[in-house]
């Protein structure tokens, strides 16, 4: 296979652009199942053809003269939405799971930002990515990356050696080059490749920031200022806590399918993809709070990374009735906890909930789903139409609680 097609960075970028699956696997076999990143020995790309590369393969992303391995690049992509402190915490956990066999590279802020921007095809240039061998002017890598960003397969190296007499140019690429429009990235637009230090501006601005206004604004001006400030505020994301118990019917692996698509699959079934994610996002339109844009909910199993103010954003707690779940909560006593946050217990239809759940009374909502009768099925059972009824009941309870607690279009309640 041509070197361009085997390049880990281009394969990853092409797979992201086309939306094809990327799976950590424990071998290079064609039928190897997906495993956790700590157990993986290969990273398998399913498009344009199934290709498996060793997960510790060095890549062309070379900060400080040290190539970053494929595992670290893929891990950075999986955690692209989390803040640097949380990312470092996840990286430390993965390093512990690896047991000293390898270490995940800890990216600096600008390194990770530039890498994610390039992987998302938002930029064609990255000074930390070395050109491919024999590609000094970047013609091959740029052409392959451009095609990858459009979801096309990367071309073979022999047919795209370049322009201006540097080999035979593929007619398809010639057509693309004739129609291409030069686009500048943020570096070329700003006329430079090094970040500019604007820290001196803070000292100059401090004088103006500390001055008090010399007059009280009129009611009209004050109202306009308040509205503008109100519109610029970023809406916080509500938080839903899941039970980390292995007996829970809803885990990180199947909660997204359940709450977003109203489709229940067992956490360990083939149709519920295994995941080592510590946090998930789902979207839901809450018309009584904001009819114009969906709200993004954060789903987590643990509260280890919680700041005190995060508790004001918790809108539901899924529980199995085991009180050890609440050990590190702000309110470790279940009775006190469910005075502030609604509880949700999901069990099998026809079975009684645990005695502890019944003892907590109406503050914990009991939801029943049909048993899973097709353990070998890899697709959603179309007969499970009552799942939607159960999910809508859960969302109705969550929405009612959010309105009662004072959730607004652009702010969370000050306390719950």
Short mmCIF file of N, CA, C and O in Angstrom, two decimals, residues 82-138:
data_model
loop_
_atom_site.label_atom_id
_atom_site.label_comp_id
_atom_site.label_asym_id
_atom_site.label_seq_id
_atom_site.Cartn_x
_atom_site.Cartn_y
_atom_site.Cartn_z
N UNK A 82 -12.63 18.49 26.31
CA UNK A 82 -12.43 18.68 27.74
C UNK A 82 -11.31 19.69 27.99
O UNK A 82 -10.43 19.87 27.15
N UNK A 83 -11.35 20.32 29.15
CA UNK A 83 -10.33 21.31 29.51
C UNK A 83 -9.01 20.60 29.81
O UNK A 83 -8.97 19.40 30.08
N UNK A 84 -7.92 21.40 29.77
CA UNK A 84 -6.59 20.83 29.98
C UNK A 84 -6.47 20.11 31.33
O UNK A 84 -5.93 19.00 31.38
N UNK A 85 -6.95 20.67 32.47
CA UNK A 85 -6.83 19.93 33.73
C UNK A 85 -7.54 18.58 33.69
O UNK A 85 -7.00 17.58 34.19
N UNK A 86 -8.75 18.54 33.09
CA UNK A 86 -9.47 17.27 33.00
C UNK A 86 -8.75 16.32 32.05
O UNK A 86 -8.66 15.11 32.31
N UNK A 87 -8.22 16.87 30.95
CA UNK A 87 -7.48 16.03 30.01
C UNK A 87 -6.27 15.40 30.70
O UNK A 87 -6.02 14.20 30.53
N UNK A 88 -5.53 16.18 31.48
CA UNK A 88 -4.37 15.63 32.18
C UNK A 88 -4.77 14.56 33.18
O UNK A 88 -4.06 13.57 33.38
N UNK A 89 -5.94 14.75 33.82
CA UNK A 89 -6.44 13.74 34.76
C UNK A 89 -6.78 12.44 34.03
O UNK A 89 -6.44 11.34 34.49
N UNK A 90 -7.45 12.56 32.86
CA UNK A 90 -7.79 11.36 32.07
C UNK A 90 -6.52 10.68 31.58
O UNK A 90 -6.44 9.44 31.53
N UNK A 91 -5.51 11.48 31.18
CA UNK A 91 -4.25 10.91 30.70
C UNK A 91 -3.54 10.15 31.81
O UNK A 91 -2.97 9.08 31.59
N UNK A 92 -3.58 10.71 33.03
CA UNK A 92 -2.96 10.03 34.17
C UNK A 92 -3.63 8.70 34.44
O UNK A 92 -2.97 7.69 34.71
N UNK A 93 -4.98 8.67 34.33
CA UNK A 93 -5.70 7.42 34.55
C UNK A 93 -5.34 6.38 33.50
O UNK A 93 -5.15 5.21 33.80
N UNK A 94 -5.24 6.83 32.23
CA UNK A 94 -4.87 5.90 31.16
C UNK A 94 -3.45 5.37 31.36
O UNK A 94 -3.19 4.19 31.15
N UNK A 95 -2.54 6.24 31.79
CA UNK A 95 -1.17 5.79 32.05
C UNK A 95 -1.14 4.72 33.14
O UNK A 95 -0.37 3.75 33.06
N UNK A 96 -1.99 4.90 34.15
CA UNK A 96 -2.07 3.90 35.21
C UNK A 96 -2.63 2.58 34.67
O UNK A 96 -2.16 1.50 35.02
N UNK A 97 -3.65 2.68 33.80
CA UNK A 97 -4.23 1.47 33.21
C UNK A 97 -3.22 0.76 32.30
O UNK A 97 -3.28 -0.46 32.16
N UNK A 98 -2.32 1.52 31.69
CA UNK A 98 -1.31 0.91 30.82
C UNK A 98 -0.23 0.19 31.63
O UNK A 98 0.54 -0.59 31.07
N UNK A 99 -0.16 0.47 32.92
CA UNK A 99 0.77 -0.24 33.79
C UNK A 99 2.22 -0.03 33.47
O UNK A 99 3.04 -0.94 33.64
N UNK A 100 2.58 1.13 32.98
CA UNK A 100 3.98 1.42 32.69
C UNK A 100 4.46 0.94 31.33
O UNK A 100 5.60 1.16 30.95
N UNK A 101 3.58 0.28 30.54
CA UNK A 101 3.97 -0.19 29.21
C UNK A 101 4.17 0.97 28.24
O UNK A 101 4.92 0.87 27.28
N UNK A 102 3.48 2.06 28.49
CA UNK A 102 3.58 3.24 27.61
C UNK A 102 3.10 4.45 28.40
O UNK A 102 2.52 4.31 29.48
N UNK A 103 3.32 5.61 27.85
CA UNK A 103 2.89 6.85 28.48
C UNK A 103 2.21 7.72 27.44
O UNK A 103 2.71 7.88 26.33
N UNK A 104 1.05 8.27 27.80
CA UNK A 104 0.34 9.18 26.90
C UNK A 104 1.01 10.54 26.94
O UNK A 104 1.32 11.06 28.01
N UNK A 105 1.26 11.09 25.77
CA UNK A 105 1.88 12.42 25.68
C UNK A 105 0.93 13.48 26.23
O UNK A 105 -0.25 13.51 25.88
N UNK A 106 1.44 14.35 27.08
CA UNK A 106 0.65 15.47 27.61
C UNK A 106 0.92 16.70 26.75
O UNK A 106 2.00 17.27 26.79
N UNK A 107 -0.09 17.10 25.99
CA UNK A 107 0.06 18.20 25.05
C UNK A 107 0.01 19.54 25.78
O UNK A 107 -0.76 19.72 26.73
N UNK A 108 0.82 20.47 25.31
CA UNK A 108 0.65 21.86 25.71
C UNK A 108 -0.63 22.38 25.06
O UNK A 108 -1.13 21.81 24.08
N UNK A 109 -1.15 23.49 25.60
CA UNK A 109 -2.44 23.99 25.12
C UNK A 109 -2.42 24.27 23.62
O UNK A 109 -3.30 23.81 22.88
N UNK A 110 -1.40 25.01 23.14
CA UNK A 110 -1.37 25.36 21.72
C UNK A 110 -1.08 24.15 20.84
O UNK A 110 -1.56 24.06 19.72
N UNK A 111 -0.29 23.19 21.36
CA UNK A 111 -0.05 21.95 20.60
C UNK A 111 -1.37 21.23 20.32
O UNK A 111 -1.66 20.84 19.20
N UNK A 112 -2.16 21.05 21.39
CA UNK A 112 -3.41 20.32 21.24
C UNK A 112 -4.39 21.09 20.36
O UNK A 112 -5.08 20.51 19.51
N UNK A 113 -4.46 22.40 20.52
CA UNK A 113 -5.36 23.22 19.70
C UNK A 113 -5.01 23.11 18.22
O UNK A 113 -5.89 22.89 17.37
N UNK A 114 -3.72 23.23 17.89
CA UNK A 114 -3.30 23.14 16.49
C UNK A 114 -3.55 21.74 15.93
O UNK A 114 -3.94 21.60 14.76
N UNK A 115 -3.31 20.72 16.74
CA UNK A 115 -3.53 19.34 16.27
C UNK A 115 -5.00 19.09 15.97
O UNK A 115 -5.34 18.56 14.90
N UNK A 116 -5.89 19.48 16.88
CA UNK A 116 -7.33 19.25 16.68
C UNK A 116 -7.83 20.04 15.49
O UNK A 116 -8.63 19.56 14.69
N UNK A 117 -7.32 21.28 15.34
CA UNK A 117 -7.72 22.10 14.19
C UNK A 117 -7.34 21.42 12.88
O UNK A 117 -8.12 21.41 11.92
N UNK A 118 -6.14 20.83 12.84
CA UNK A 118 -5.70 20.14 11.62
C UNK A 118 -6.50 18.86 11.39
O UNK A 118 -6.90 18.58 10.26
N UNK A 119 -6.76 18.09 12.43
CA UNK A 119 -7.52 16.85 12.28
C UNK A 119 -8.95 17.12 11.82
O UNK A 119 -9.54 16.33 11.09
N UNK A 120 -9.52 18.25 12.23
CA UNK A 120 -10.87 18.61 11.82
C UNK A 120 -10.92 19.21 10.43
O UNK A 120 -11.98 19.60 9.96
N UNK A 121 -9.76 19.30 9.77
CA UNK A 121 -9.65 19.87 8.41
C UNK A 121 -9.97 21.36 8.39
O UNK A 121 -10.33 21.90 7.34
N UNK A 122 -9.86 22.02 9.55
CA UNK A 122 -10.08 23.46 9.59
C UNK A 122 -8.82 24.22 9.21
O UNK A 122 -8.86 25.43 9.01
N UNK A 123 -7.69 23.52 9.12
CA UNK A 123 -6.42 24.14 8.73
C UNK A 123 -5.63 23.14 7.91
O UNK A 123 -5.67 21.93 8.18
N UNK A 124 -4.91 23.63 6.90
CA UNK A 124 -4.08 22.74 6.07
C UNK A 124 -2.61 22.79 6.48
O UNK A 124 -1.81 21.98 6.04
N UNK A 125 -2.23 23.74 7.32
CA UNK A 125 -0.83 23.91 7.71
C UNK A 125 -0.68 23.71 9.20
O UNK A 125 -1.51 24.16 9.99
N UNK A 126 0.39 23.02 9.57
CA UNK A 126 0.73 22.85 10.98
C UNK A 126 2.24 22.69 11.05
O UNK A 126 2.79 21.71 10.53
N UNK A 127 2.91 23.63 11.67
CA UNK A 127 4.37 23.62 11.69
C UNK A 127 4.94 22.46 12.50
O UNK A 127 6.12 22.13 12.38
N UNK A 128 4.10 21.82 13.34
CA UNK A 128 4.58 20.69 14.13
C UNK A 128 4.45 19.36 13.40
O UNK A 128 4.92 18.33 13.88
N UNK A 129 3.78 19.35 12.23
CA UNK A 129 3.63 18.13 11.44
C UNK A 129 4.68 18.12 10.34
O UNK A 129 4.69 18.99 9.47
N UNK A 130 5.56 17.15 10.39
CA UNK A 130 6.63 17.05 9.41
C UNK A 130 6.07 16.54 8.08
O UNK A 130 5.14 15.74 8.05
N UNK A 131 6.65 17.00 6.94
CA UNK A 131 6.17 16.51 5.64
C UNK A 131 6.52 15.04 5.46
O UNK A 131 7.43 14.51 6.10
N UNK A 132 5.80 14.39 4.57
CA UNK A 132 6.09 13.00 4.26
C UNK A 132 7.45 12.87 3.58
O UNK A 132 7.94 13.83 2.97
N UNK A 133 8.04 11.70 3.68
CA UNK A 133 9.32 11.45 3.04
C UNK A 133 9.20 11.69 1.54
O UNK A 133 8.27 11.22 0.89
N UNK A 134 10.16 12.44 0.97
CA UNK A 134 10.13 12.75 -0.45
C UNK A 134 9.12 13.82 -0.81
O UNK A 134 8.80 14.01 -1.97
N UNK A 135 8.62 14.54 0.18
CA UNK A 135 7.57 15.54 -0.05
C UNK A 135 8.01 16.87 0.56
O UNK A 135 7.37 17.42 1.43
N UNK A 136 9.12 17.39 0.10
CA UNK A 136 9.72 18.59 0.71
C UNK A 136 8.85 19.80 0.57
O UNK A 136 8.81 20.67 1.44
N UNK A 137 8.14 19.91 -0.55
CA UNK A 137 7.30 21.10 -0.73
C UNK A 137 5.89 20.89 -0.26
O UNK A 137 5.05 21.77 -0.37
N UNK A 138 5.59 19.66 0.28
CA UNK A 138 4.26 19.42 0.84
C UNK A 138 3.20 19.14 -0.17
O UNK A 138 2.03 19.08 0.16
#
